Coordinates of C-alpha atoms in Angstrom, one line a residue:
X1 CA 66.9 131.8 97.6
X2 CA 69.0 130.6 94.3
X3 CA 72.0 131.7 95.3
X4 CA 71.6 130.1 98.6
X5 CA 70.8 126.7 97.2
X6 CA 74.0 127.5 95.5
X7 CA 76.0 128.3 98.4
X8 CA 74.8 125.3 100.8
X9 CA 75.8 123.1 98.0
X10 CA 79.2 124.7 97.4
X11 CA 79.9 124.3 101.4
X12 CA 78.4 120.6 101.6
X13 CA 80.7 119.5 98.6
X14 CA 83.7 121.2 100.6
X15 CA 83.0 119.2 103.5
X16 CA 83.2 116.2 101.2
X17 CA 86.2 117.0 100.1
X18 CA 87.6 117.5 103.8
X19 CA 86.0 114.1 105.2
X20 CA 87.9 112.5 102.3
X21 CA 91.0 113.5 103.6
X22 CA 91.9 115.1 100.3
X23 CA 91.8 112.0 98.0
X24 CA 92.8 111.8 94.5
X25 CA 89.7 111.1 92.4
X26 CA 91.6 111.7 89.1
X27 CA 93.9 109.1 89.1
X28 CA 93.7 106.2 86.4
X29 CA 92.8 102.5 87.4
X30 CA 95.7 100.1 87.1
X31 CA 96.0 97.7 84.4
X32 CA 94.7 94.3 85.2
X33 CA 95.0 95.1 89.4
X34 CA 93.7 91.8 89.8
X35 CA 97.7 90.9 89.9
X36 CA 98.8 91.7 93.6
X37 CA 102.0 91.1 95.2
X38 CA 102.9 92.1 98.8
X39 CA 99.4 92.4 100.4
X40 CA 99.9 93.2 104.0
X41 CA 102.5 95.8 104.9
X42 CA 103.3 99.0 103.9
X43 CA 103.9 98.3 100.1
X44 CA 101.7 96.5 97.5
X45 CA 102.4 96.0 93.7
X46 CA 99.1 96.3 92.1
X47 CA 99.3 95.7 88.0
X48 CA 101.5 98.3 87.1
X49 CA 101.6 100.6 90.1
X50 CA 102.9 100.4 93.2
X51 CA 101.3 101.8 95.7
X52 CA 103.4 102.8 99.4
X53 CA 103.5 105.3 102.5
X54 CA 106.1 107.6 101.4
X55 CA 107.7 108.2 104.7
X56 CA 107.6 106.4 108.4
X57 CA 105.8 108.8 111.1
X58 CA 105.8 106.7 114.7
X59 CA 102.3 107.3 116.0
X60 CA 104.4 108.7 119.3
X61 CA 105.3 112.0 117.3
X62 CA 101.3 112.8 117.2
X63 CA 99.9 115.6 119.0
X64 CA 96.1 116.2 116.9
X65 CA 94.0 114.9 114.7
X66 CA 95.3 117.3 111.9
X67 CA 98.8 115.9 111.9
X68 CA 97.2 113.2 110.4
X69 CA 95.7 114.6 107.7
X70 CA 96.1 117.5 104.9
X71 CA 99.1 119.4 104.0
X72 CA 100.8 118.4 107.4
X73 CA 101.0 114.5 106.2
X74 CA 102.6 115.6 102.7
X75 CA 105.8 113.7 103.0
X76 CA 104.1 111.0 104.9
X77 CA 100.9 110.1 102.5
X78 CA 100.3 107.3 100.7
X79 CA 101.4 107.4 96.7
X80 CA 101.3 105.6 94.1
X81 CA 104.5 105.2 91.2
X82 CA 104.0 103.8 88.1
X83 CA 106.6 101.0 86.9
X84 CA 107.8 99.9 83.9
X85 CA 109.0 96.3 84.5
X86 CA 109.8 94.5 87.4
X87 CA 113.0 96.5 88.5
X88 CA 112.3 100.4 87.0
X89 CA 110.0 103.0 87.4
X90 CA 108.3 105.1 84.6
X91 CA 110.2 108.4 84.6
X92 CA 109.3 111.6 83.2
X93 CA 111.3 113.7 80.5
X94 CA 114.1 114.8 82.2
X95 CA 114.6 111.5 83.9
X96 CA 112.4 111.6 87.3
X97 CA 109.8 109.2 88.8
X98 CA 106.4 110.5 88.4
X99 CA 104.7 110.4 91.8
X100 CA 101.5 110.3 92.4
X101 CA 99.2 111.0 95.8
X102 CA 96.5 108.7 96.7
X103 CA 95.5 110.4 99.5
X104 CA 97.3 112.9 102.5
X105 CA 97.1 109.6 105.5
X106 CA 99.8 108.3 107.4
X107 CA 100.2 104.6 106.1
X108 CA 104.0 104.1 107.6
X109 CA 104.3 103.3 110.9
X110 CA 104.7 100.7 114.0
X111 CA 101.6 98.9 112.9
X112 CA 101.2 99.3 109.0
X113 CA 98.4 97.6 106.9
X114 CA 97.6 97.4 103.4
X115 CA 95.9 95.1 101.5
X116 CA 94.1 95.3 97.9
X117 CA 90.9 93.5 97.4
X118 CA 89.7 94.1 93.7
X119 CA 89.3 97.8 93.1
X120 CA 90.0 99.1 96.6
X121 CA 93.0 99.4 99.0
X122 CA 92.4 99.2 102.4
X123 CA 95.0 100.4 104.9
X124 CA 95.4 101.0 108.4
X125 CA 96.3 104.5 109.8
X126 CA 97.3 106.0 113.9
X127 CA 93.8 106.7 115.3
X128 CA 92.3 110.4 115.0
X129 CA 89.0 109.9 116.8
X130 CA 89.1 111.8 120.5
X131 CA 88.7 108.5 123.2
X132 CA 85.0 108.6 124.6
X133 CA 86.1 106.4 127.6
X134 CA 84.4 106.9 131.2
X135 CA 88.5 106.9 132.0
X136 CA 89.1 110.3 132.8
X137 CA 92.7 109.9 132.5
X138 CA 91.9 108.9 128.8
X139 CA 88.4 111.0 128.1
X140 CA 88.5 113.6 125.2
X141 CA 92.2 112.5 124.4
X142 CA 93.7 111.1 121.3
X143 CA 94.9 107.6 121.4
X144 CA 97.3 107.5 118.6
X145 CA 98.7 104.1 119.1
X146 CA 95.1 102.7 117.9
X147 CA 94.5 102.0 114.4
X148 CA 92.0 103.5 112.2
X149 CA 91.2 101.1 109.0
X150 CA 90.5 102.4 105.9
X151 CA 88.7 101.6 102.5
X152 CA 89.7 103.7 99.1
X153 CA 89.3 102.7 95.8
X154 CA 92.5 102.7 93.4
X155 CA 92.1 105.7 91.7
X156 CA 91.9 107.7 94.9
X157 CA 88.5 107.6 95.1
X158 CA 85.4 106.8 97.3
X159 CA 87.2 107.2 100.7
X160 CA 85.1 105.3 103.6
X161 CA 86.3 104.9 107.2
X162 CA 85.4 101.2 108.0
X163 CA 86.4 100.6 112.1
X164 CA 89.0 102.0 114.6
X165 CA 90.4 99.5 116.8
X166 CA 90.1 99.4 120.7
X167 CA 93.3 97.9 121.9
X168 CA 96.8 98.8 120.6
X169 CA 97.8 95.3 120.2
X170 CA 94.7 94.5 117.0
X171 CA 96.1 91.9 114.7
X172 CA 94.1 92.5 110.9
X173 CA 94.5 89.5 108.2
X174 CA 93.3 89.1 104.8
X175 CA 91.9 85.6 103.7
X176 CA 92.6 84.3 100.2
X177 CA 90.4 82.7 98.2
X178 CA 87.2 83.8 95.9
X179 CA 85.7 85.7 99.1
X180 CA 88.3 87.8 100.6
X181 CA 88.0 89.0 104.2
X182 CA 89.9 90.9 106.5
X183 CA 89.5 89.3 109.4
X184 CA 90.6 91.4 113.2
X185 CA 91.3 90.7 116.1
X186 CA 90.8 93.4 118.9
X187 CA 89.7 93.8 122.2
X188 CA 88.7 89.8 122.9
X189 CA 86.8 89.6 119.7
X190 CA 87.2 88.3 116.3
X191 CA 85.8 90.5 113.6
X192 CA 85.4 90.5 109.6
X193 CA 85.3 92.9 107.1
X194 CA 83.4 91.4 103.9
X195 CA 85.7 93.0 101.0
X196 CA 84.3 90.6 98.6
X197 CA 81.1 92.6 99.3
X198 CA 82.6 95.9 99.4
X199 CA 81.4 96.2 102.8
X200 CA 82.2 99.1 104.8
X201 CA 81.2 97.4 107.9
X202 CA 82.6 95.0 110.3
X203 CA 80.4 91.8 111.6
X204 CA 81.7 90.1 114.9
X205 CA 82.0 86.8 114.5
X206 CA 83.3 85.7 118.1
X207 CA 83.2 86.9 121.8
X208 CA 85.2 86.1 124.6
X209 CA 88.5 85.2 123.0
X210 CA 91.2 84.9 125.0
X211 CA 94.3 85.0 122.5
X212 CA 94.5 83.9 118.6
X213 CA 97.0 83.6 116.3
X214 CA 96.4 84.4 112.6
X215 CA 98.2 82.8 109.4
X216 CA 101.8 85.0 108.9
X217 CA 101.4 84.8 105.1
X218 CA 98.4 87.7 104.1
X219 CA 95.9 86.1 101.6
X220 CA 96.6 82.7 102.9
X221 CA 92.9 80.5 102.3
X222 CA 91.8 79.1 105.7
X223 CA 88.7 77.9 106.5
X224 CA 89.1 77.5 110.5
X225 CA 90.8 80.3 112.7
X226 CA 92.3 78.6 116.5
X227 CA 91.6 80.7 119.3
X228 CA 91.3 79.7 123.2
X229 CA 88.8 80.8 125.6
X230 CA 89.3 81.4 129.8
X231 CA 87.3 78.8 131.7
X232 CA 84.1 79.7 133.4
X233 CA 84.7 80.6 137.1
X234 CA 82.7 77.6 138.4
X235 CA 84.3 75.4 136.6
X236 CA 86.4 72.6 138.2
X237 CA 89.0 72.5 135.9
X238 CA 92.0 74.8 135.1
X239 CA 94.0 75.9 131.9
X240 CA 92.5 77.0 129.2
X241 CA 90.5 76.0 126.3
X242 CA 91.6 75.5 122.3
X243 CA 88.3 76.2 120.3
X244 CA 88.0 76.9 116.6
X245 CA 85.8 79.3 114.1
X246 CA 84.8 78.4 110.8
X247 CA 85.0 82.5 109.1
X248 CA 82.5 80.3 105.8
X249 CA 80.1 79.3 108.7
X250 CA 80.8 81.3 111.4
X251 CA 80.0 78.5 113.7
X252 CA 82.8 78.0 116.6
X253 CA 83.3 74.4 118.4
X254 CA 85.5 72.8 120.7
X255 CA 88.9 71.3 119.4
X256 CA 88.8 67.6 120.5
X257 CA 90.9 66.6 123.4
X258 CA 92.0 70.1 124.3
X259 CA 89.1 71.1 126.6
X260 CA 88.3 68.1 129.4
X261 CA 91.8 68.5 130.9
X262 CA 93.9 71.3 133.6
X263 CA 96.1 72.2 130.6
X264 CA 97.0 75.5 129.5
X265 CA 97.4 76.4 125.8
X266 CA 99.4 78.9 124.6
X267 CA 99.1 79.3 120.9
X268 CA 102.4 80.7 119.0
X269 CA 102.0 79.9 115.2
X270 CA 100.0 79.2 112.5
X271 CA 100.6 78.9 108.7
X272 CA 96.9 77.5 107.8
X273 CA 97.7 74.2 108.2
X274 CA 100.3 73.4 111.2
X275 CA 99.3 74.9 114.2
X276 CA 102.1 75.3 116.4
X277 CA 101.8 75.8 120.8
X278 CA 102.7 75.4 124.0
X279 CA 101.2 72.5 126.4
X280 CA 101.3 73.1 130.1
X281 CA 100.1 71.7 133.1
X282 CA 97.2 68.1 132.7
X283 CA 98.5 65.0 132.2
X284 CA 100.8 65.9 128.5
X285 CA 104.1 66.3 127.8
X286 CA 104.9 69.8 128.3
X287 CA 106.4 72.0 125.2
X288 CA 106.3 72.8 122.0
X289 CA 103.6 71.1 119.7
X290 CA 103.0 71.3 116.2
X291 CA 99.2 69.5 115.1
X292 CA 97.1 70.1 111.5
X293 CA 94.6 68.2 113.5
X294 CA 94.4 65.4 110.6
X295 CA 97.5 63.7 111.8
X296 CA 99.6 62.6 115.0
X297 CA 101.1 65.7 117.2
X298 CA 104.7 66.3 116.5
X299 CA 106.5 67.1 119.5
X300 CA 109.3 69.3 120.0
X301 CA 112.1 69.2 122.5
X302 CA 111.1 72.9 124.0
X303 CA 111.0 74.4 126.9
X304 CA 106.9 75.7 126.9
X305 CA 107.8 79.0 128.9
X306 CA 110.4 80.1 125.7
X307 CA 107.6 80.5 123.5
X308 CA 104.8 82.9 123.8
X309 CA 101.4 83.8 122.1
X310 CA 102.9 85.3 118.7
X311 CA 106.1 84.0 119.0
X312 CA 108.8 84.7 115.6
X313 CA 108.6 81.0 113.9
X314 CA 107.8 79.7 110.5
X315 CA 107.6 76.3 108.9
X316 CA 109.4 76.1 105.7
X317 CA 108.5 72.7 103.8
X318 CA 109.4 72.4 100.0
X319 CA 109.1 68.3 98.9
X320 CA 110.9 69.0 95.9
X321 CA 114.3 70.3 98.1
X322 CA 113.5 68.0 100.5
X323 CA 113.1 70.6 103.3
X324 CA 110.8 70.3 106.0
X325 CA 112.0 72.1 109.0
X326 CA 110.6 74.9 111.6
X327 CA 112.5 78.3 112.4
X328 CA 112.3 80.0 115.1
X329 CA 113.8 82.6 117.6
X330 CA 115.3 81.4 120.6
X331 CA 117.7 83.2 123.0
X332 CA 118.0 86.1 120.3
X333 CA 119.2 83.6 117.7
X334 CA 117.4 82.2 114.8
X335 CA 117.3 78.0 115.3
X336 CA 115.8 75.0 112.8
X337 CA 114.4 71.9 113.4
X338 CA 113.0 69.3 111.7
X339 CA 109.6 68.4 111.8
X340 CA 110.0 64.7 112.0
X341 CA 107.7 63.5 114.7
X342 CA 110.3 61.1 115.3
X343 CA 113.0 63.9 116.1
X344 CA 113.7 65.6 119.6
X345 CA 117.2 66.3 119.2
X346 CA 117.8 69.9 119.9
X347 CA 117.9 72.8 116.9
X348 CA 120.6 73.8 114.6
X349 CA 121.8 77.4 115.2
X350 CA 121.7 79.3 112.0
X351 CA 122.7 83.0 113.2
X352 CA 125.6 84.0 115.9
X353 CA 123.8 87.9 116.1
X354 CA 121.0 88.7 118.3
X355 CA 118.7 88.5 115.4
X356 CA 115.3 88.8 114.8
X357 CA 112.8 86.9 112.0
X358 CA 110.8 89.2 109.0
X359 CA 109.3 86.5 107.1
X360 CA 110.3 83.1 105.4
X361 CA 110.6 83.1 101.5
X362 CA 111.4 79.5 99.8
X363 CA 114.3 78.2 101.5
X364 CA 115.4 81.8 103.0
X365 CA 114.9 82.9 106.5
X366 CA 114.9 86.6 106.2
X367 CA 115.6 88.7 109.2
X368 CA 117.1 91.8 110.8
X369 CA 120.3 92.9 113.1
X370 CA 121.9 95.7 114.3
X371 CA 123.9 95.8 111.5
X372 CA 121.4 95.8 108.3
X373 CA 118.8 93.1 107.0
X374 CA 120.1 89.4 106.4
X375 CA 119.0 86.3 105.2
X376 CA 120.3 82.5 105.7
X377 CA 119.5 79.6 103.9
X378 CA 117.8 76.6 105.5
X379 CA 119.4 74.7 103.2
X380 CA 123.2 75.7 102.6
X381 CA 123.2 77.3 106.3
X382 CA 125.2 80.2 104.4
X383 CA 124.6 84.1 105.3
X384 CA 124.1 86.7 102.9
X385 CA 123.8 90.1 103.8
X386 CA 120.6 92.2 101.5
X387 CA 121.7 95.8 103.3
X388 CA 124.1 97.2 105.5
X389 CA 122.2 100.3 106.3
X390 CA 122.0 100.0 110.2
X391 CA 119.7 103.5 110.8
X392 CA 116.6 102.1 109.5
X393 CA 112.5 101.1 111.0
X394 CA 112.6 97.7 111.5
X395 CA 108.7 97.6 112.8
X396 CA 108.3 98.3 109.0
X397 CA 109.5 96.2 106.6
X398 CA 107.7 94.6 103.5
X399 CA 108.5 92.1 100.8
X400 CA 107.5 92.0 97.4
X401 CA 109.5 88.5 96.0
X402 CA 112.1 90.6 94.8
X403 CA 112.3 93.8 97.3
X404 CA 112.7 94.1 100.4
X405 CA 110.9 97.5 101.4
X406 CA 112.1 99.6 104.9
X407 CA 112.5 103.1 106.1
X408 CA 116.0 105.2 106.2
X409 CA 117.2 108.6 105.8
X410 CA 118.1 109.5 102.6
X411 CA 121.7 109.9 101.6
X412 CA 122.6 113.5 102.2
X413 CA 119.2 114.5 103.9
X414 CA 119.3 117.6 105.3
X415 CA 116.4 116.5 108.0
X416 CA 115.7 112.8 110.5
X417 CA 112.5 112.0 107.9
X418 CA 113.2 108.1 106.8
X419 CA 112.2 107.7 103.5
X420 CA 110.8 104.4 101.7
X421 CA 114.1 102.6 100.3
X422 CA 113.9 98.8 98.3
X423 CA 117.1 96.2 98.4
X424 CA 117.0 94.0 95.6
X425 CA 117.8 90.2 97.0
X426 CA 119.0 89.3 93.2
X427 CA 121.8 91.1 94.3
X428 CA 122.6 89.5 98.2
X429 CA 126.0 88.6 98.7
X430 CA 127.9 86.4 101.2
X431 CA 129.2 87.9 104.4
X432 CA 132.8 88.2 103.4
X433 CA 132.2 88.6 100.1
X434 CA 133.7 92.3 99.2
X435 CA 134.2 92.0 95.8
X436 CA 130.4 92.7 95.1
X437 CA 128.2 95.6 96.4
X438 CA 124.6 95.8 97.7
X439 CA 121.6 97.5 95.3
X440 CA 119.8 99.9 97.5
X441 CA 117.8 103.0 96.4
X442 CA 115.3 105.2 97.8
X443 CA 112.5 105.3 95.8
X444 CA 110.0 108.2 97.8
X445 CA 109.3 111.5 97.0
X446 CA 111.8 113.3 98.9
X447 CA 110.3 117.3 100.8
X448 CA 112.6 120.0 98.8
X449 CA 113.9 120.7 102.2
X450 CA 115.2 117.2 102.7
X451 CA 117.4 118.0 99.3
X452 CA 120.7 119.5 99.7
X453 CA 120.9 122.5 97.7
X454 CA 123.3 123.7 95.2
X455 CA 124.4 126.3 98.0
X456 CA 124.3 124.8 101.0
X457 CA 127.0 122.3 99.3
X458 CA 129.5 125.2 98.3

């Protein structure tokens, strides 16, 4: 009877270890991992680690659960390095980064998340539940283009599964502030996970939601979240209506003005304060709006069908430079405007390439062509190029203040596998500037068969 006591706890700790999806439980904690930089994408600098997906899978090279797990995510999983300042990495004795494995998940890919909330990194990972849907085109089939959201402490510990979307198109956002929240939007409904509770579950807060745009900057403190809601079928108006949620209350209400009209709303940007969209239809002006709700509505000479839910544009405001203008994407070129209310001339073009925004940092518009990664100054209007490598994922690019993170094959790879590489923007020069090179490195663990051998080169 003993020794099969003995054996039935051997088996249930091995399943353990196989519903943990091979987590790293001896890892140390980071120093002070209260100091976060990058929470969001597929990178974050947590006190003196950085943790990262070592490689970019697309979700479409999936087949079954078990490429998603194991040794078949090796090169993919997401590690940990240790750094020794700002710029450089810890390196063993004969010179080498020491990597680390968190835990054998695909963090790298169209639709990356990853955020750090005290002790625990949550990321996002391609779906590896079978669909239960009455579909039979989609019953007892993988949906890999779903994302699975995940909860595991910074040591590589206590691995939880928290929620699996149910539309490919989920937008996840972490609030700032003492009570951090990652707040989703999926399938018409705005949920929250309660990290400052450690929860492992998700609460729905609203229903019904039609479209909703969350603040671009992770960790930004909001109390209100916009959203808009369909009209009841009786109802003798048309258009749409603009309603808000209080994530401290949880209570929703109606946005004055914006829901006894025919108007449609089509919401396009938020940074927690300006909410910029489209008016159409009723008895306004239609175009482009910006509003914090507090103030007048700025208007903006638009046209309101250029600008859809989600839209690429970011306000960039610094008092001290002067500079108060929005960016924005429009005909494939990056534009500014000012946000005088008193302004409707039209934008100033800032790029002559089909061009398309990453993120606004200070007076920088950062973005991407078909020739590398860029970034233009709102101020000077002046171009500086950050990389020229033109192979590279540009659904999967982070920022940590001082790197810009993407995915490329490494130099002399002997296989397609794009590897996590950093650009360092100290070191951005001008266009036509040739007198100065780029500092680009790849900083992954690289497969030994990805490593050109001292044979192969003879």
């Amino acid at each position: 009877m003993k020794k099969i006591s003995t054996l039935i706890f051997i088996l249930l700790v091995s399943f353990c270890f196989v519903l943990a999806g091979c987590s790293n439980s001896t890892l140390t904690m980071p120093t002070d991992y209260s100091q976060i930089t990058s929470n969001g994408g597929n990178v974050v600098n947590v006190g003196n680690f950085l943790y990262f997906a070592n490689a970019y899978q697309s979700y479409e090279n999936l087949n079954d659960k078990s490429d998603n797990e194991g040794e078949n995510v090796k090169q993919y999983a997401l590690k940990r390095i240790e750094k020794e300042n700002e710029q450089n990495f810890k390196l063993d004795e004969n010179g080498d980064k020491i990597f680390e494995n968190v835990i054998n998940k695909i963090a790298g890919y169209q639709t990356s998340n990853m955020f750090v909330v005290d002790e625990y990194l949550y990321f996002t990972s391609p779906n590896v539940h079978k669909n239960a849907s009455k579909d039979k085109d989609k019953y007892d089939k993988y949906e890999f283009n779903l994302n699975t959201l995940f909860k595991i402490k910074l040591d590589g510990s206590d691995f939880n599964e928290i929620y699996t979307t149910e539309s490919s198109s989920a937008k996840f956002f972490l609030t700032g502030g003492e009570k951090q929240s990652i707040l989703i939007f999926d399938n018409n409904k705005i949920l929250q996970v309660r990290c400052y509770e450690n929860s492992t579950k998700t609460q729905t807060l609203v229903e019904n939601v039609e479209s909703t745009v969350f603040p671009y900057n992770q960790g930004t403190e909001i109390v209100d979240v916009y959203y808009t809601v369909e009209r009841e079928e009786d109802d003798q108006l048309k258009g749409n209506i603009l309603k808000k949620l209080n994530i401290v209350t949880g209570e929703t209400s109606f946005v004055s003005g914006y829901s006894n009209n025919n108007e449609t709303i089509t919401l396009v940007s938020y940074d927690g304060n300006y909410l910029f969209y489209t008016r159409s239809g009723g008895v306004k002006t239609k175009g482009l709006y910006a509003n914090n709700f507090s103030t007048p509505e700025t208007l903006k000479k638009y046209d309101a069908d250029s600008f859809s839910n989600s839209s690429q544009l970011y306000l960039i405001k610094d008092d001290l430079l002067d500079v108060n203008v929005f960016v924005f994407v429009y005909n494939n070129n990056i534009y500014m405007q000012s946000m005088s209310s008193t302004n409707d001339a039209a934008g100033i073009k800032l790029t002559t390439d089909s061009a398309n925004i990453l993120f606004v940092d200070g007076t920088y518009v950062y973005y991407t062509t078909d020739n590398g990664i860029f970034r233009v100054s709102v101020k000077t209007k002046k171009i500086q190029q950050i990389s020229d490598v033109k192979d590279f994922e540009k659904n999967a690019i982070d920022f940590d203040g001082r790197y810009i993170y993407f995915y490329a094959k490494a130099e002399d790879a002997t296989t397609e596998t794009k590897y996590l590489h950093r650009a360092d923007v100290v070191c951005a020069k001008d266009v036509n500037d040739t007198s100065s090179s780029l500092s680009i490195e790849c900083i992954s663990e690289l497969l030994a068969e990805d490593i050109k051998s001292e044979d192969s080169e003879n």
